[in-house]
Coordinates of C-alpha atoms in Angstrom, one line a residue:
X9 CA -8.5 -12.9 -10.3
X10 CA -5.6 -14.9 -11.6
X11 CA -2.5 -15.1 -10.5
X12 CA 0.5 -13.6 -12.0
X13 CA 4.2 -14.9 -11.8
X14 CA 5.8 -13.7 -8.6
X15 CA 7.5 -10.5 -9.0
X16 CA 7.7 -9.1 -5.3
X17 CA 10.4 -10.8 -2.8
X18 CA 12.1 -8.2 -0.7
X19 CA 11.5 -7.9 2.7
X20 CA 11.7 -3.8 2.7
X21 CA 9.1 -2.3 2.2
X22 CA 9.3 0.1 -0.8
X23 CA 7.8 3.6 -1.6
X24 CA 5.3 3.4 -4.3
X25 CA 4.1 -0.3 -4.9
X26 CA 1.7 1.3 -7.6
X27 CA 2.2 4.7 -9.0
X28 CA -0.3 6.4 -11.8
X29 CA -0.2 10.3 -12.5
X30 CA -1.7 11.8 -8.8
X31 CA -1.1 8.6 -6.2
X32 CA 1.8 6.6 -4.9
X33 CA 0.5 3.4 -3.3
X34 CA 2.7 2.1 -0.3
X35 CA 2.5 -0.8 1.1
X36 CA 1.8 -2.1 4.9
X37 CA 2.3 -5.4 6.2
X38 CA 3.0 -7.5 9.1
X39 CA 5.8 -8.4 11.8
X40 CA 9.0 -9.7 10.5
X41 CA 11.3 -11.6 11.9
X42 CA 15.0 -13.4 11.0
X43 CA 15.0 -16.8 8.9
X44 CA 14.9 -19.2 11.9
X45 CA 14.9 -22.7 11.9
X46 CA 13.6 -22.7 15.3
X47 CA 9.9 -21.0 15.3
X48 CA 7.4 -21.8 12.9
X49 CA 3.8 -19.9 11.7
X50 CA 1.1 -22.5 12.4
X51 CA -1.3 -20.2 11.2
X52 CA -2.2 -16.8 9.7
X53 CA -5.2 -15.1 9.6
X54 CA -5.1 -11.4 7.2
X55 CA -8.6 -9.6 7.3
X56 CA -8.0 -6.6 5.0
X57 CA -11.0 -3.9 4.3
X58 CA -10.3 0.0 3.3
X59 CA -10.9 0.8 7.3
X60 CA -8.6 -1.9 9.3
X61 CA -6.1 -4.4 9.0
X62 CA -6.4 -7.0 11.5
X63 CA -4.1 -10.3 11.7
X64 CA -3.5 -13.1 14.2
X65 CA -0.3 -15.1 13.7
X66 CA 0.1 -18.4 15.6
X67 CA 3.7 -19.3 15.7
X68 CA 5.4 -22.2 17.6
X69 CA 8.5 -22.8 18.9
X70 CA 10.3 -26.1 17.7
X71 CA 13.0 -26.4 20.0
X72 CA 13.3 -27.3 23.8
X73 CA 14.6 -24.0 25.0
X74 CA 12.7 -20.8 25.1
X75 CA 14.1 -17.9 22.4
X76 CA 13.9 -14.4 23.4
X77 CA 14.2 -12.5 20.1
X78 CA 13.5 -8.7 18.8
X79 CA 10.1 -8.9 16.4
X80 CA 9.5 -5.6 14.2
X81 CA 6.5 -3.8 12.7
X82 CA 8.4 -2.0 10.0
X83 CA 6.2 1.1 8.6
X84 CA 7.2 2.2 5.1
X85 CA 9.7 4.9 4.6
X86 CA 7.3 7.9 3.8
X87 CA 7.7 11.6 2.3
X88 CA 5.6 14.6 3.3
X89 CA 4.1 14.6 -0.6
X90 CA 2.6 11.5 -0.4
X91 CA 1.0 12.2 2.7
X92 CA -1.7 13.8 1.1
X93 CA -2.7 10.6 -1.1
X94 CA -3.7 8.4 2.0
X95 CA -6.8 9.2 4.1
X96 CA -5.1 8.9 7.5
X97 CA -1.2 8.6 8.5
X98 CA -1.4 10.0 11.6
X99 CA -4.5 7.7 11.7
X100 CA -2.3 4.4 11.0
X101 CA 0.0 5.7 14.3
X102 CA -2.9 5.9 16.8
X103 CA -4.8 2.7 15.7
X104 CA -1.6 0.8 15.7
X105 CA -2.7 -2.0 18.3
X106 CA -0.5 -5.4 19.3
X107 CA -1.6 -8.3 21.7
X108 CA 0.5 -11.5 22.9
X109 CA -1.2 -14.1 24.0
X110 CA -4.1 -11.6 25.1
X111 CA -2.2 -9.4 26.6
X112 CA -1.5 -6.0 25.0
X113 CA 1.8 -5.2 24.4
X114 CA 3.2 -1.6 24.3
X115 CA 6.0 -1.7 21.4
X116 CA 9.1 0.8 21.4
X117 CA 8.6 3.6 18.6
X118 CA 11.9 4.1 16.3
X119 CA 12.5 7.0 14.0
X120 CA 14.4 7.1 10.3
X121 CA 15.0 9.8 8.5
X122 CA 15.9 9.8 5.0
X123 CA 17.2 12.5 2.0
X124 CA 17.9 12.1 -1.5
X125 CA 20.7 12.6 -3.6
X126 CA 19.7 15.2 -6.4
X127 CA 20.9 16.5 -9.5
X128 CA 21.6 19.6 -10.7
X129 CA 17.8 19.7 -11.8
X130 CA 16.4 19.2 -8.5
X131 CA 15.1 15.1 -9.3
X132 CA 16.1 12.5 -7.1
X133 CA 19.1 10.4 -7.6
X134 CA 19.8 6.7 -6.4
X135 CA 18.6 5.6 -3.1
X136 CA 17.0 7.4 0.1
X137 CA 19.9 8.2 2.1
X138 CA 19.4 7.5 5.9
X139 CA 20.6 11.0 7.4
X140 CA 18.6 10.3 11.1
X141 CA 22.1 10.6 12.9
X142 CA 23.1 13.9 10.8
X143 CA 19.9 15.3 11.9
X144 CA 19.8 14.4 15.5
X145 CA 23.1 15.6 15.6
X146 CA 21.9 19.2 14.2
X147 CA 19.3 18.9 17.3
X148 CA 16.2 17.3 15.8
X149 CA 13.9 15.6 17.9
X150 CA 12.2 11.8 17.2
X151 CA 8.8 14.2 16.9
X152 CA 10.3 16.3 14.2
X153 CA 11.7 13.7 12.4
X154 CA 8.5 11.9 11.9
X155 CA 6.7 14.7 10.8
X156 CA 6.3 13.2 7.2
X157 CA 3.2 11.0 9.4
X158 CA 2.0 12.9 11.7
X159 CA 2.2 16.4 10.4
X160 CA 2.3 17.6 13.9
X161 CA 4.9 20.3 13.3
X162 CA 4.9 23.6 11.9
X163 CA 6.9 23.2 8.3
X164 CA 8.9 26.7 8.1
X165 CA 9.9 25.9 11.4
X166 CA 11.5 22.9 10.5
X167 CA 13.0 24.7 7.3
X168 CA 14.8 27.2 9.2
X169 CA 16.1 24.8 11.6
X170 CA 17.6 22.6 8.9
X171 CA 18.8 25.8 7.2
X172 CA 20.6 26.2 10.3
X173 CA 22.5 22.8 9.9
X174 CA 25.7 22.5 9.1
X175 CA 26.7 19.0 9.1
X176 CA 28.5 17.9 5.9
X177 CA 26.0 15.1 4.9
X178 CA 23.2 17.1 5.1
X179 CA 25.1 20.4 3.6
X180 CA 25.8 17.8 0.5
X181 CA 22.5 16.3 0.3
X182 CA 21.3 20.3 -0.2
X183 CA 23.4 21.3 -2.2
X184 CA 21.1 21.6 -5.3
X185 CA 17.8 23.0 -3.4
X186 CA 16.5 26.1 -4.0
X187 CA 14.1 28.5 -2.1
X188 CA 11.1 27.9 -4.5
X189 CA 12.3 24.4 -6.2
X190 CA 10.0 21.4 -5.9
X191 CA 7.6 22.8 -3.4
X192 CA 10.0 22.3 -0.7
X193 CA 8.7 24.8 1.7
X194 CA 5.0 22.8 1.4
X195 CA 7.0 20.0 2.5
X196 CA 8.9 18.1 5.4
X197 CA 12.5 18.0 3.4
X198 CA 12.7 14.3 4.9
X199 CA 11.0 11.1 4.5
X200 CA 10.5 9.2 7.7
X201 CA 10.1 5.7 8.9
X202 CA 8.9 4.3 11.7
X203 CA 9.8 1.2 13.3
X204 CA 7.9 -0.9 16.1
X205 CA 9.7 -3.0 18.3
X206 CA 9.3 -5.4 21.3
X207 CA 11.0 -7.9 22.8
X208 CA 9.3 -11.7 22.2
X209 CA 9.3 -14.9 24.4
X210 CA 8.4 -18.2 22.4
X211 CA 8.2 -20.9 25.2
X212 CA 10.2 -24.2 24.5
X213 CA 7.2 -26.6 22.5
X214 CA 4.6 -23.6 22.8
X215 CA 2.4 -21.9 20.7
X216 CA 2.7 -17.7 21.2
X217 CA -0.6 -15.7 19.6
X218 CA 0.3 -12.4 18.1
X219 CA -2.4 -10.1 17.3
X220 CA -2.2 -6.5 15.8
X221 CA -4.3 -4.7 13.8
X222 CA -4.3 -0.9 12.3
X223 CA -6.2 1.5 9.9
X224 CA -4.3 0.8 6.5
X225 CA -2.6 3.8 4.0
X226 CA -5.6 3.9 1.8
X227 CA -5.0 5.8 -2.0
X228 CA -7.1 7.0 -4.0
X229 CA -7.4 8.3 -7.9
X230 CA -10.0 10.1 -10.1
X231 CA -10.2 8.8 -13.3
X232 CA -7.7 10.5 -16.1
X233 CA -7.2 10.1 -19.7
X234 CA -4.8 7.2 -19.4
X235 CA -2.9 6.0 -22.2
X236 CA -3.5 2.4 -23.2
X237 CA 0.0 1.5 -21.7
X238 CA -0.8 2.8 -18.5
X239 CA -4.1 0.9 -18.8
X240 CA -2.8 -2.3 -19.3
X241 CA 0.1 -1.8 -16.4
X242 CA -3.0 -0.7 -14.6
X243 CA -4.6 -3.8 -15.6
X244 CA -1.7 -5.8 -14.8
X245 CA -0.9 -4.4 -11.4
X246 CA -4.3 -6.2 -9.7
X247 CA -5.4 -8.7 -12.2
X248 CA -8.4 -7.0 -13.8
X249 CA -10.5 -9.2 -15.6
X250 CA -12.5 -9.0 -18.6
X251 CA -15.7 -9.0 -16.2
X252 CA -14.3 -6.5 -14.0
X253 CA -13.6 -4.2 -17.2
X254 CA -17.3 -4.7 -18.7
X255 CA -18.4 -3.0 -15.4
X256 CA -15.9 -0.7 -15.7
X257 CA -17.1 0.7 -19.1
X258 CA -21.1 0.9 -17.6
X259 CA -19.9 4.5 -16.9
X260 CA -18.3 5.0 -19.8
X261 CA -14.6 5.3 -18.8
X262 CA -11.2 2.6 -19.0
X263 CA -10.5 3.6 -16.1
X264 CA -12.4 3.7 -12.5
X265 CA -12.6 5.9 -9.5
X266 CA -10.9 3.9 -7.4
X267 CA -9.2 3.1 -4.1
X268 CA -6.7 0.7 -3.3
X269 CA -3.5 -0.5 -0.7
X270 CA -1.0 -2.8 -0.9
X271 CA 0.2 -5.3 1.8
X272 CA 3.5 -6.6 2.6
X273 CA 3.0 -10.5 2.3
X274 CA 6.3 -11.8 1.5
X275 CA 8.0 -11.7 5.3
X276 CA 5.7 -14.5 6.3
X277 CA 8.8 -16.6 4.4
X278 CA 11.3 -15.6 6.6
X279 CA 10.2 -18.9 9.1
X280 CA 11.3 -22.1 9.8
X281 CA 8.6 -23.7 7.6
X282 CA 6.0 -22.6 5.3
X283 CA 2.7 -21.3 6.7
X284 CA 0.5 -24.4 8.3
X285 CA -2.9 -22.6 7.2
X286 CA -3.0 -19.1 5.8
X287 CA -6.4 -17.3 5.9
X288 CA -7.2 -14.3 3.9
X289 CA -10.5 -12.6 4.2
X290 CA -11.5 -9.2 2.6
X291 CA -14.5 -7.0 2.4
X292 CA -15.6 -4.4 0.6
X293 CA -18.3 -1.8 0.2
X294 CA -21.4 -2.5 -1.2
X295 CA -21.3 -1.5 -4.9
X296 CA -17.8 -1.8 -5.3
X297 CA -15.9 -4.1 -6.8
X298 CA -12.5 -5.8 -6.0
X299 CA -9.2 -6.9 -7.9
X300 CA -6.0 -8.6 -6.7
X301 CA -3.3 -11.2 -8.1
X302 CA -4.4 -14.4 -6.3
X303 CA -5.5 -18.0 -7.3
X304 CA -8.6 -20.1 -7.7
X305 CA -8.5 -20.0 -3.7
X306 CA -10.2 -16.9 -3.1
X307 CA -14.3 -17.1 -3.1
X308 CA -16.8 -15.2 -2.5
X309 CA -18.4 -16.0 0.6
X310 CA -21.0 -12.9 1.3
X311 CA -22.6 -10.3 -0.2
X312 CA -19.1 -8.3 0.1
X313 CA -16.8 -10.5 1.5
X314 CA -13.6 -12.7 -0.1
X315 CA -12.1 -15.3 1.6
X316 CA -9.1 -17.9 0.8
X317 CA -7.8 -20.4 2.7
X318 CA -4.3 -22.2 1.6
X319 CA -2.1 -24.4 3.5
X320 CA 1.8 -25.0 3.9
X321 CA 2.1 -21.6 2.8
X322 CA 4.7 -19.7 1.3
X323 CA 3.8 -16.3 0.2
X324 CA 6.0 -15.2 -3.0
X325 CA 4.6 -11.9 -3.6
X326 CA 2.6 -9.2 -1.7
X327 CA -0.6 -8.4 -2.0
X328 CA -1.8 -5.1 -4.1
X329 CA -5.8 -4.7 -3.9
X330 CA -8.5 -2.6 -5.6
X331 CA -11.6 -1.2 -5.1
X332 CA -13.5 0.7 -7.5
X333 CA -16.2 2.7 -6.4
X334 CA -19.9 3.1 -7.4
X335 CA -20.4 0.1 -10.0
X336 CA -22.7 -2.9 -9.4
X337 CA -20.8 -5.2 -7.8
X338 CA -23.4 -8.1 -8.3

């Protein structure tokens, strides 16, 4: 598990952190918040496992005034075919829990929608294109727009409503589409993301205790005949070791059966000082084993359990984790 030079510093969070032939990994994390000078993170505490993400952030306020600020819970942005790769979107929605100070706190739910430019070949070009407005606009609901997570609508439904449209942005974006290119009709012809928000209080000299916690986006893969370029970017992506890969080859294959998710670390950054004491604990299934970029810092500390523990913190790339089913993980 050795660590790699950082390569991850954005705050976004991207589609696809890790991508192989059948699965587009993207990546969760937790709250972010504006560079202040003003509130620091005394502590963090990350349990990740395949089932839940759980976190509790202590964060004080420096100052001698209380600050009322907007904190946000950005989901990535997500399209209807990568929906399929993760064990439960919908899942993410209704486990999606936050408490302050012990208190639960019932965040406001915003909706992006997003197209791509494409070419005359029907393959994306540049950028998702926020087109939330265009859509509304063209009578859309919030529910419909986030179809790409919940899959709550029916899809040629939402086809013919959008065929229906006839703002320019949309009418542009379109433009190259046909009735059987791409799959379309199997699809939402959107990406959405959602956005949690709610309104925080840090008390002049006070510590404030976040807690939230969710069921993670979960992919998975079946082993394929990868090239030895795609192993080694495999390889590269969580750190595999050489004892990892001995295990590996018990069954006779380069490359495992395998889950894995990726979480956005690199917004714990955006405070007035580096983390006081950062925690990271992870568990696993028995036989299963577990790779990730980290340092010397993480042990093992149970039968399946990981843990690190690092202080004045300050994480320069995100984490991307994986599990590989049905090897001895002793």
């Amino acid at each position: 598990m050795k660590s790699l030079l950082p390569v991850l510093t954005a705050v976004s969070l991207p589609l696809g952190a890790y991508a192989n032939d059948s699965i587009g990994f993207v990546a969760t994390g937790g709250i972010q918040y504006l560079k202040t000078p003003h509130i620091a993170m005394e502590s963090e505490d990350l349990y990740i496992s395949q089932q839940q993400i759980r976190v509790v952030y202590r964060f004080k306020n420096l100052s001698k005034r209380d600050i009322t600020e907007t904190v946000l819970f950005p989901l990535p942005v997500l399209g209807d075919g990568y929906s399929g790769d993760f064990a439960d979107t919908a899942g993410l929605i209704k486990s999606f829990k936050i408490e302050v100070d012990g208190k639960k706190v019932q965040p406001k739910t915003h909706v992006r929608a997003f197209m791509y430019q494409k070419d005359v070949e029907g393959s994306h070009v540049g950028d998702p294109i926020d087109v939330t407005a265009a859509l509304k606009g063209c009578g859309f609901s919030d529910s419909e727009l986030m179809n790409p997570w919940t899959a709550g609508h029916d899809l040629s439904k939402l086809h013919a409503k959008l065929d229906q449209c006839k703002d320019l942005q949309i009418l542009k974006l379109r433009k190259y589409e046909t009735a059987s290119g791409d799959g379309l009709i199997n699809e939402t012809p959107w990406a959405a993301q959602i956005v949690y928000s709610w309104p925080q209080t840090f008390k002049a000299g006070a510590v404030t205790e976040v807690k939230h916690q969710y069921t993670p986006l979960v992919g998975g893969s079946m082993y394929f005949d990868a090239s030895k370029s795609d192993q080694n970017a495999f390889y590269s992506a969580y750190c595999i070791d050489d004892q990892f890969r001995r295990k590996m080859k018990k069954s006779g294959k380069d490359y495992p059966l395998h889950r894995a998710l990726s979480y956005v670390l690199t917004t714990g950054a955006n405070w007035a000082k580096p983390i006081g004491t950062f925690t990271l604990t992870i568990d696993r299934a028995p036989n299963e084993l577990v790779s990730l970029c980290w340092d010397k810092s993480l042990k093992k500390v149970g039968a399946n359990r990981f843990r690190a523990v690092k202080h004045n913190f300050t994480p320069t790339r995100d984490l991307d984790i994986i599990f590989a089913e049905g090897y001895d993980s002793r």
